[in-house]
PDB file of C-alpha atoms in Angstrom:
ATOM      1  CA  UNK J  53      49.791 -57.549 -12.220  1.00 49.00           C
ATOM      2  CA  UNK J  54      48.396 -54.945 -14.608  1.00 45.00           C
ATOM      3  CA  UNK J  55      44.939 -56.578 -14.493  1.00 48.00           C
ATOM      4  CA  UNK J  56      44.937 -56.383 -10.716  1.00 51.00           C
ATOM      5  CA  UNK J  57      45.887 -52.697 -10.800  1.00 48.00           C
ATOM      6  CA  UNK J  58      43.078 -51.927 -13.272  1.00 48.00           C
ATOM      7  CA  UNK J  59      40.554 -53.744 -11.107  1.00 48.00           C
ATOM      8  CA  UNK J  60      41.696 -51.779  -8.058  1.00 50.00           C
ATOM      9  CA  UNK J  61      41.442 -48.483  -9.968  1.00 49.00           C
ATOM     10  CA  UNK J  62      37.869 -49.296 -11.087  1.00 50.00           C
ATOM     11  CA  UNK J  63      36.868 -50.204  -7.550  1.00 49.00           C
ATOM     12  CA  UNK J  64      38.346 -46.937  -6.230  1.00 52.00           C
ATOM     13  CA  UNK J  65      36.483 -44.927  -8.898  1.00 49.00           C
ATOM     14  CA  UNK J  66      33.164 -46.546  -8.012  1.00 52.00           C
ATOM     15  CA  UNK J  67      33.767 -45.856  -4.343  1.00 59.00           C
ATOM     16  CA  UNK J  68      34.491 -42.179  -5.077  1.00 59.00           C
ATOM     17  CA  UNK J  69      31.290 -41.839  -7.162  1.00 48.00           C
ATOM     18  CA  UNK J  70      29.188 -43.364  -4.369  1.00 56.00           C
ATOM     19  CA  UNK J  71      30.859 -41.135  -1.808  1.00 54.00           C
ATOM     20  CA  UNK J  72      30.193 -38.006  -3.926  1.00 54.00           C
ATOM     21  CA  UNK J  73      26.535 -38.984  -4.376  1.00 52.00           C
ATOM     22  CA  UNK J  74      26.160 -39.509  -0.647  1.00 54.00           C
ATOM     23  CA  UNK J  75      27.763 -36.127   0.129  1.00 56.00           C
ATOM     24  CA  UNK J  76      25.528 -34.348  -2.398  1.00 51.00           C
ATOM     25  CA  UNK J  77      22.450 -35.997  -0.929  1.00 50.00           C
ATOM     26  CA  UNK J  78      23.443 -34.968   2.557  1.00 53.00           C
ATOM     27  CA  UNK J  79      24.251 -31.436   1.403  1.00 50.00           C
ATOM     28  CA  UNK J  80      20.911 -31.003  -0.427  1.00 46.00           C
ATOM     29  CA  UNK J  81      18.543 -28.825   1.553  1.00 57.00           C
ATOM     30  CA  UNK J  82      15.525 -30.529   3.047  1.00 65.00           C
ATOM     31  CA  UNK J  83      12.323 -29.110   1.523  1.00 62.00           C
ATOM     32  CA  UNK J  84       9.300 -29.243   3.828  1.00 72.00           C
ATOM     33  CA  UNK J  85       6.193 -31.002   2.535  1.00 68.00           C
ATOM     34  CA  UNK J  86       4.189 -27.794   2.818  1.00 69.00           C
ATOM     35  CA  UNK J  87       6.615 -25.968   0.537  1.00 69.00           C
ATOM     36  CA  UNK J  88       6.486 -28.807  -2.009  1.00 64.00           C
ATOM     37  CA  UNK J  89       2.689 -28.588  -2.063  1.00 69.00           C
ATOM     38  CA  UNK J  90       2.850 -24.824  -2.555  1.00 68.00           C
ATOM     39  CA  UNK J  91       5.229 -25.254  -5.496  1.00 67.00           C
ATOM     40  CA  UNK J  92       2.887 -27.786  -7.117  1.00 65.00           C
ATOM     41  CA  UNK J  93      -0.109 -25.479  -6.664  1.00 70.00           C
ATOM     42  CA  UNK J  94       1.763 -22.542  -8.223  1.00 68.00           C
ATOM     43  CA  UNK J  95       2.911 -24.692 -11.166  1.00 61.00           C
ATOM     44  CA  UNK J  96      -0.638 -25.918 -11.877  1.00 58.00           C
ATOM     45  CA  UNK J  97      -1.948 -22.369 -11.493  1.00 53.00           C
ATOM     46  CA  UNK J  98       0.307 -21.191 -14.320  1.00 52.00           C
ATOM     47  CA  UNK J  99      -0.698 -24.176 -16.476  1.00 50.00           C
ATOM     48  CA  UNK J 100      -4.382 -23.316 -15.937  1.00 50.00           C
ATOM     49  CA  UNK J 101      -3.723 -19.630 -16.661  1.00 46.00           C
ATOM     50  CA  UNK J 102      -2.011 -20.433 -19.972  1.00 46.00           C
ATOM     51  CA  UNK J 103      -4.912 -22.742 -20.917  1.00 45.00           C
ATOM     52  CA  UNK J 104      -7.472 -20.028 -20.177  1.00 47.00           C
ATOM     53  CA  UNK J 105      -5.447 -17.487 -22.154  1.00 48.00           C
ATOM     54  CA  UNK J 106      -5.280 -19.745 -25.210  1.00 46.00           C
ATOM     55  CA  UNK J 107      -8.923 -20.756 -24.872  1.00 44.00           C
ATOM     56  CA  UNK J 108     -10.111 -17.182 -24.475  1.00 45.00           C
ATOM     57  CA  UNK J 109      -8.044 -15.408 -27.119  1.00 47.00           C
ATOM     58  CA  UNK J 110      -6.555 -17.850 -29.639  1.00 57.00           C
ATOM     59  CA  UNK J 111      -8.684 -20.900 -30.329  1.00 59.00           C
ATOM     60  CA  UNK J 112     -11.370 -23.268 -29.141  1.00 75.00           C
ATOM     61  CA  UNK J 113     -12.977 -26.541 -30.216  1.00 82.00           C
ATOM     62  CA  UNK J 114     -16.530 -26.867 -31.487  1.00 89.00           C
ATOM     63  CA  UNK J 115     -18.709 -29.768 -32.657  1.00 93.00           C
ATOM     64  CA  UNK J 116     -21.485 -29.518 -35.269  1.00 96.00           C
ATOM     65  CA  UNK J 117     -24.838 -30.725 -33.815  1.00 95.00           C
ATOM     66  CA  UNK J 118     -27.163 -30.044 -36.772  1.00 95.00           C
ATOM     67  CA  UNK J 119     -27.355 -30.315 -40.550  1.00 96.00           C
ATOM     68  CA  UNK J 120     -27.850 -26.612 -41.280  1.00 97.00           C
ATOM     69  CA  UNK J 121     -24.411 -26.294 -42.914  1.00 97.00           C
ATOM     70  CA  UNK J 122     -24.428 -29.488 -44.994  1.00 97.00           C
ATOM     71  CA  UNK J 123     -22.480 -30.391 -47.031  1.00 94.00           C
ATOM     72  CA  UNK J 124     -19.811 -27.929 -45.970  1.00 97.00           C
ATOM     73  CA  UNK J 125     -20.088 -29.140 -42.387  1.00 97.00           C
ATOM     74  CA  UNK J 126     -21.654 -32.424 -41.339  1.00 97.00           C
ATOM     75  CA  UNK J 127     -23.210 -33.469 -38.052  1.00 97.00           C
ATOM     76  CA  UNK J 128     -20.363 -34.790 -35.935  1.00 96.00           C
ATOM     77  CA  UNK J 129     -17.637 -32.612 -37.468  1.00 97.00           C
ATOM     78  CA  UNK J 130     -15.243 -31.374 -34.769  1.00 95.00           C
ATOM     79  CA  UNK J 131     -13.761 -27.952 -35.512  1.00 94.00           C
ATOM     80  CA  UNK J 132     -10.833 -25.889 -34.353  1.00 91.00           C
ATOM     81  CA  UNK J 133     -12.049 -22.286 -34.159  1.00 92.00           C
ATOM     82  CA  UNK J 134      -9.722 -19.312 -34.409  1.00 90.00           C
ATOM     83  CA  UNK J 135     -10.574 -16.255 -32.308  1.00 90.00           C
ATOM     84  CA  UNK J 136      -7.452 -14.345 -33.321  1.00 89.00           C
ATOM     85  CA  UNK J 137      -8.413 -10.799 -34.275  1.00 86.00           C
ATOM     86  CA  UNK J 138     -12.140 -11.481 -33.915  1.00 91.00           C
ATOM     87  CA  UNK J 139     -12.855 -11.780 -30.231  1.00 83.00           C
ATOM     88  CA  UNK J 140     -11.371 -12.203 -26.759  1.00 79.00           C
ATOM     89  CA  UNK J 141     -13.213 -13.360 -23.684  1.00 71.00           C
ATOM     90  CA  UNK J 142     -13.222 -15.234 -20.424  1.00 64.00           C
ATOM     91  CA  UNK J 143     -13.749 -18.990 -20.996  1.00 63.00           C
ATOM     92  CA  UNK J 144     -16.944 -20.558 -19.650  1.00 60.00           C
ATOM     93  CA  UNK J 145     -18.601 -17.135 -19.339  1.00 65.00           C
ATOM     94  CA  UNK J 146     -20.538 -14.817 -21.666  1.00 69.00           C
ATOM     95  CA  UNK J 147     -18.062 -11.973 -21.133  1.00 71.00           C
ATOM     96  CA  UNK J 148     -16.145 -11.125 -24.305  1.00 76.00           C
ATOM     97  CA  UNK J 149     -15.010  -8.131 -26.362  1.00 81.00           C
ATOM     98  CA  UNK J 150     -14.814  -7.812 -30.179  1.00 84.00           C
ATOM     99  CA  UNK J 151     -11.415  -7.156 -31.771  1.00 84.00           C
ATOM    100  CA  UNK J 152     -10.289  -5.548 -35.041  1.00 91.00           C
ATOM    101  CA  UNK J 153     -11.027  -8.183 -37.718  1.00 93.00           C
ATOM    102  CA  UNK J 154     -14.313  -8.322 -39.640  1.00 96.00           C
ATOM    103  CA  UNK J 155     -15.600 -11.274 -41.691  1.00 96.00           C
ATOM    104  CA  UNK J 156     -15.866 -11.083 -45.464  1.00 97.00           C
ATOM    105  CA  UNK J 157     -18.706 -12.214 -47.702  1.00 97.00           C
ATOM    106  CA  UNK J 158     -19.254 -15.999 -47.955  1.00 97.00           C
ATOM    107  CA  UNK J 159     -16.931 -16.667 -45.030  1.00 97.00           C
ATOM    108  CA  UNK J 160     -18.069 -19.240 -42.441  1.00 98.00           C
ATOM    109  CA  UNK J 161     -18.261 -17.735 -38.953  1.00 97.00           C
ATOM    110  CA  UNK J 162     -19.094 -18.793 -35.404  1.00 96.00           C
ATOM    111  CA  UNK J 163     -21.208 -16.478 -33.271  1.00 96.00           C
ATOM    112  CA  UNK J 164     -23.471 -16.213 -30.264  1.00 93.00           C
ATOM    113  CA  UNK J 165     -27.132 -16.216 -31.372  1.00 94.00           C
ATOM    114  CA  UNK J 166     -28.392 -12.645 -30.860  1.00 91.00           C
ATOM    115  CA  UNK J 167     -31.838 -13.900 -29.850  1.00 90.00           C
ATOM    116  CA  UNK J 168     -30.462 -16.353 -27.227  1.00 89.00           C
ATOM    117  CA  UNK J 169     -26.860 -15.589 -26.155  1.00 84.00           C
ATOM    118  CA  UNK J 170     -26.913 -18.265 -23.443  1.00 83.00           C
ATOM    119  CA  UNK J 171     -27.430 -21.080 -25.966  1.00 88.00           C
ATOM    120  CA  UNK J 172     -24.582 -22.895 -27.811  1.00 90.00           C
ATOM    121  CA  UNK J 173     -22.817 -20.966 -30.558  1.00 92.00           C
ATOM    122  CA  UNK J 174     -24.105 -21.013 -34.148  1.00 96.00           C
ATOM    123  CA  UNK J 175     -22.106 -21.681 -37.322  1.00 97.00           C
ATOM    124  CA  UNK J 176     -23.331 -19.966 -40.512  1.00 98.00           C
ATOM    125  CA  UNK J 177     -22.043 -18.297 -43.664  1.00 98.00           C
ATOM    126  CA  UNK J 178     -21.857 -14.520 -44.138  1.00 98.00           C
ATOM    127  CA  UNK J 179     -24.066 -13.455 -47.035  1.00 98.00           C
ATOM    128  CA  UNK J 180     -24.616  -9.735 -46.486  1.00 98.00           C
ATOM    129  CA  UNK J 181     -22.138  -7.134 -45.210  1.00 98.00           C
ATOM    130  CA  UNK J 182     -23.027  -3.849 -43.471  1.00 98.00           C
ATOM    131  CA  UNK J 183     -24.836  -1.575 -45.926  1.00 97.00           C
ATOM    132  CA  UNK J 184     -25.738  -4.367 -48.395  1.00 98.00           C
ATOM    133  CA  UNK J 185     -29.288  -4.724 -49.700  1.00 98.00           C
ATOM    134  CA  UNK J 186     -30.466  -8.347 -49.549  1.00 97.00           C
ATOM    135  CA  UNK J 187     -33.305  -9.868 -51.574  1.00 97.00           C
ATOM    136  CA  UNK J 188     -34.391 -13.494 -51.906  1.00 97.00           C
ATOM    137  CA  UNK J 189     -36.430 -14.585 -54.922  1.00 94.00           C
ATOM    138  CA  UNK J 190     -36.397 -17.131 -57.741  1.00 93.00           C
ATOM    139  CA  UNK J 191     -34.698 -19.621 -55.387  1.00 94.00           C
ATOM    140  CA  UNK J 192     -31.555 -17.504 -54.977  1.00 96.00           C
ATOM    141  CA  UNK J 193     -29.996 -14.615 -53.042  1.00 97.00           C
ATOM    142  CA  UNK J 194     -29.536 -11.185 -54.589  1.00 97.00           C
ATOM    143  CA  UNK J 195     -27.023  -8.753 -53.087  1.00 98.00           C
ATOM    144  CA  UNK J 196     -27.221  -5.125 -54.210  1.00 97.00           C
ATOM    145  CA  UNK J 197     -29.217  -6.217 -57.250  1.00 96.00           C
ATOM    146  CA  UNK J 198     -26.749  -8.923 -58.324  1.00 97.00           C
ATOM    147  CA  UNK J 199     -27.426 -12.658 -58.038  1.00 97.00           C
ATOM    148  CA  UNK J 200     -24.972 -14.228 -55.592  1.00 97.00           C
ATOM    149  CA  UNK J 201     -23.058 -17.211 -56.991  1.00 96.00           C
ATOM    150  CA  UNK J 202     -23.218 -20.013 -54.428  1.00 97.00           C
ATOM    151  CA  UNK J 203     -21.827 -23.443 -55.296  1.00 95.00           C
ATOM    152  CA  UNK J 204     -21.887 -24.641 -51.687  1.00 96.00           C
ATOM    153  CA  UNK J 205     -25.646 -24.688 -51.045  1.00 97.00           C
ATOM    154  CA  UNK J 206     -28.161 -27.537 -50.901  1.00 95.00           C
ATOM    155  CA  UNK J 207     -31.627 -26.831 -52.322  1.00 93.00           C
ATOM    156  CA  UNK J 208     -33.435 -23.637 -53.232  1.00 94.00           C
ATOM    157  CA  UNK J 209     -33.093 -20.501 -51.151  1.00 96.00           C
ATOM    158  CA  UNK J 210     -36.593 -19.540 -50.014  1.00 95.00           C
ATOM    159  CA  UNK J 211     -37.373 -16.345 -48.071  1.00 95.00           C
ATOM    160  CA  UNK J 212     -39.559 -17.867 -45.311  1.00 93.00           C
ATOM    161  CA  UNK J 213     -40.070 -15.082 -42.712  1.00 91.00           C
ATOM    162  CA  UNK J 214     -37.657 -12.714 -44.456  1.00 92.00           C
ATOM    163  CA  UNK J 215     -39.102  -9.249 -45.197  1.00 88.00           C
ATOM    164  CA  UNK J 216     -37.397  -7.901 -48.280  1.00 88.00           C
ATOM    165  CA  UNK J 217     -35.603  -6.003 -49.546  1.00 94.00           C
ATOM    166  CA  UNK J 218     -33.462  -5.586 -46.423  1.00 96.00           C
ATOM    167  CA  UNK J 219     -30.577  -3.197 -45.951  1.00 97.00           C
ATOM    168  CA  UNK J 220     -28.096  -4.738 -43.524  1.00 98.00           C
ATOM    169  CA  UNK J 221     -27.582  -2.323 -40.597  1.00 97.00           C
ATOM    170  CA  UNK J 222     -24.209  -0.893 -39.679  1.00 97.00           C
ATOM    171  CA  UNK J 223     -21.946  -3.298 -37.743  1.00 96.00           C
ATOM    172  CA  UNK J 224     -24.236  -6.229 -38.605  1.00 98.00           C
ATOM    173  CA  UNK J 225     -24.010  -9.244 -40.922  1.00 98.00           C
ATOM    174  CA  UNK J 226     -26.700 -11.231 -42.728  1.00 98.00           C
ATOM    175  CA  UNK J 227     -25.935 -14.956 -42.325  1.00 98.00           C
ATOM    176  CA  UNK J 228     -27.426 -18.164 -43.701  1.00 98.00           C
ATOM    177  CA  UNK J 229     -26.802 -21.897 -43.507  1.00 98.00           C
ATOM    178  CA  UNK J 230     -25.649 -23.776 -46.604  1.00 98.00           C
ATOM    179  CA  UNK J 231     -28.513 -26.277 -46.243  1.00 98.00           C
ATOM    180  CA  UNK J 232     -31.092 -23.662 -47.199  1.00 96.00           C
ATOM    181  CA  UNK J 233     -34.174 -25.762 -46.476  1.00 94.00           C
ATOM    182  CA  UNK J 234     -32.950 -26.724 -42.982  1.00 96.00           C
ATOM    183  CA  UNK J 235     -31.347 -23.639 -41.488  1.00 97.00           C
ATOM    184  CA  UNK J 236     -32.592 -21.295 -38.779  1.00 96.00           C
ATOM    185  CA  UNK J 237     -30.759 -18.110 -39.756  1.00 97.00           C
ATOM    186  CA  UNK J 238     -31.063 -14.385 -40.554  1.00 97.00           C
ATOM    187  CA  UNK J 239     -34.152 -15.055 -42.679  1.00 97.00           C
ATOM    188  CA  UNK J 240     -35.995 -15.680 -39.405  1.00 96.00           C
ATOM    189  CA  UNK J 241     -34.301 -13.549 -36.737  1.00 96.00           C
ATOM    190  CA  UNK J 242     -32.392 -10.886 -38.677  1.00 96.00           C
ATOM    191  CA  UNK J 243     -28.733  -9.863 -39.030  1.00 97.00           C
ATOM    192  CA  UNK J 244     -26.017 -10.740 -36.504  1.00 97.00           C
ATOM    193  CA  UNK J 245     -24.378  -7.821 -34.653  1.00 97.00           C
ATOM    194  CA  UNK J 246     -20.591  -7.708 -35.030  1.00 96.00           C
ATOM    195  CA  UNK J 247     -20.232  -7.906 -31.235  1.00 93.00           C
ATOM    196  CA  UNK J 248     -21.725 -11.426 -31.298  1.00 94.00           C
ATOM    197  CA  UNK J 249     -19.175 -12.854 -33.768  1.00 95.00           C
ATOM    198  CA  UNK J 250     -16.449 -14.735 -31.911  1.00 92.00           C
ATOM    199  CA  UNK J 251     -14.401 -16.480 -34.588  1.00 92.00           C
ATOM    200  CA  UNK J 252     -14.090 -18.593 -37.687  1.00 94.00           C
ATOM    201  CA  UNK J 253     -13.420 -22.325 -38.174  1.00 95.00           C
ATOM    202  CA  UNK J 254      -9.949 -23.182 -39.476  1.00 93.00           C
ATOM    203  CA  UNK J 255      -9.831 -26.989 -39.537  1.00 94.00           C
ATOM    204  CA  UNK J 256     -11.827 -30.193 -39.005  1.00 95.00           C
ATOM    205  CA  UNK J 257      -9.773 -32.324 -36.619  1.00 93.00           C
ATOM    206  CA  UNK J 258     -12.316 -35.138 -36.132  1.00 95.00           C
ATOM    207  CA  UNK J 259     -15.559 -36.262 -37.744  1.00 97.00           C
ATOM    208  CA  UNK J 260     -17.768 -39.087 -36.460  1.00 96.00           C
ATOM    209  CA  UNK J 261     -20.781 -40.612 -38.196  1.00 97.00           C
ATOM    210  CA  UNK J 262     -22.838 -41.435 -35.108  1.00 95.00           C
ATOM    211  CA  UNK J 263     -26.413 -40.622 -33.961  1.00 94.00           C
ATOM    212  CA  UNK J 264     -26.920 -36.809 -33.859  1.00 94.00           C
ATOM    213  CA  UNK J 265     -28.210 -36.924 -30.274  1.00 93.00           C
ATOM    214  CA  UNK J 266     -24.620 -37.386 -29.076  1.00 94.00           C
ATOM    215  CA  UNK J 267     -23.774 -33.787 -29.967  1.00 94.00           C
ATOM    216  CA  UNK J 268     -26.714 -32.078 -28.312  1.00 90.00           C
ATOM    217  CA  UNK J 269     -25.890 -29.904 -25.256  1.00 87.00           C
ATOM    218  CA  UNK J 270     -25.649 -31.839 -21.992  1.00 86.00           C
ATOM    219  CA  UNK J 271     -25.501 -35.282 -23.600  1.00 90.00           C
ATOM    220  CA  UNK J 272     -22.285 -36.294 -21.821  1.00 90.00           C
ATOM    221  CA  UNK J 273     -23.150 -39.991 -21.605  1.00 93.00           C
ATOM    222  CA  UNK J 274     -24.053 -40.201 -25.297  1.00 94.00           C
ATOM    223  CA  UNK J 275     -20.847 -38.420 -26.284  1.00 93.00           C
ATOM    224  CA  UNK J 276     -18.743 -40.797 -24.211  1.00 93.00           C
ATOM    225  CA  UNK J 277     -20.326 -43.800 -25.898  1.00 94.00           C
ATOM    226  CA  UNK J 278     -19.927 -42.155 -29.323  1.00 94.00           C
ATOM    227  CA  UNK J 279     -16.166 -41.752 -28.828  1.00 93.00           C
ATOM    228  CA  UNK J 280     -15.832 -45.232 -27.309  1.00 94.00           C
ATOM    229  CA  UNK J 281     -17.771 -46.748 -30.193  1.00 94.00           C
ATOM    230  CA  UNK J 282     -15.504 -44.989 -32.696  1.00 93.00           C
ATOM    231  CA  UNK J 283     -12.452 -46.568 -31.018  1.00 93.00           C
ATOM    232  CA  UNK J 284     -13.976 -50.021 -31.386  1.00 93.00           C
ATOM    233  CA  UNK J 285     -15.365 -49.354 -34.888  1.00 95.00           C
ATOM    234  CA  UNK J 286     -12.912 -47.070 -36.790  1.00 94.00           C
ATOM    235  CA  UNK J 287     -15.284 -47.087 -39.752  1.00 95.00           C
ATOM    236  CA  UNK J 288     -17.403 -44.523 -37.889  1.00 96.00           C
ATOM    237  CA  UNK J 289     -14.630 -41.972 -38.400  1.00 96.00           C
ATOM    238  CA  UNK J 290     -14.967 -39.952 -41.603  1.00 97.00           C
ATOM    239  CA  UNK J 291     -11.250 -40.179 -42.335  1.00 96.00           C
ATOM    240  CA  UNK J 292     -11.392 -38.158 -45.575  1.00 96.00           C
ATOM    241  CA  UNK J 293     -12.729 -35.120 -43.690  1.00 97.00           C
ATOM    242  CA  UNK J 294      -9.929 -35.028 -41.131  1.00 95.00           C
ATOM    243  CA  UNK J 295      -7.634 -31.981 -41.290  1.00 93.00           C
ATOM    244  CA  UNK J 296      -9.800 -30.267 -43.908  1.00 95.00           C
ATOM    245  CA  UNK J 297      -9.189 -26.520 -43.708  1.00 93.00           C
ATOM    246  CA  UNK J 298     -11.351 -23.487 -44.470  1.00 90.00           C
TER     247      UNK J 298
END
């Protein structure tokens, strides 16, 4: 008798739950398709706005296409760049404004080349600050008469087209690549204006040892195959470089 009563009580409870669900469904307001579409558009608009805000003011990704910063940065290193305090701009445009932070000596920076602002950004190391006097001789750099200690360079530092001594102008920075024999830098085209500096690298999040052509501008097909090849052949990933910070 008790078992029958329990079974009846369970059946009644299930019936009540189904009835409540049906009433709630009937009571729910009917949302027109047009309104649903509008809600989706608004939601994606805010997602895109947040992405643009982060991309334009906080951080961006960069990939190293040349060997000018070896061995600090290798071809195929993928960087996270911080713009915080250095620069703010509109993504995918050349419009940007400098902020309050200034780089210090021997810091690695990312900037728009002053001689060709429409080309991809450059990555170099700050050697001379505003007001410094720079000289290059005896295979080394001399700042304000003192030889600069540099344990990150490859090869001798030769002057090339550099006219010396040079006093770095106000609001400008003298920059050079760490691979001194393979770097197109301030020795050729002069100091970088502060307004052209957009950030500094903070971490390597990926590094692939693949043909350098994959990282040249516009090589979408080559990049796709480089990433696909790395999935098939994990040995192409330089695992020891991942998550290295600056």
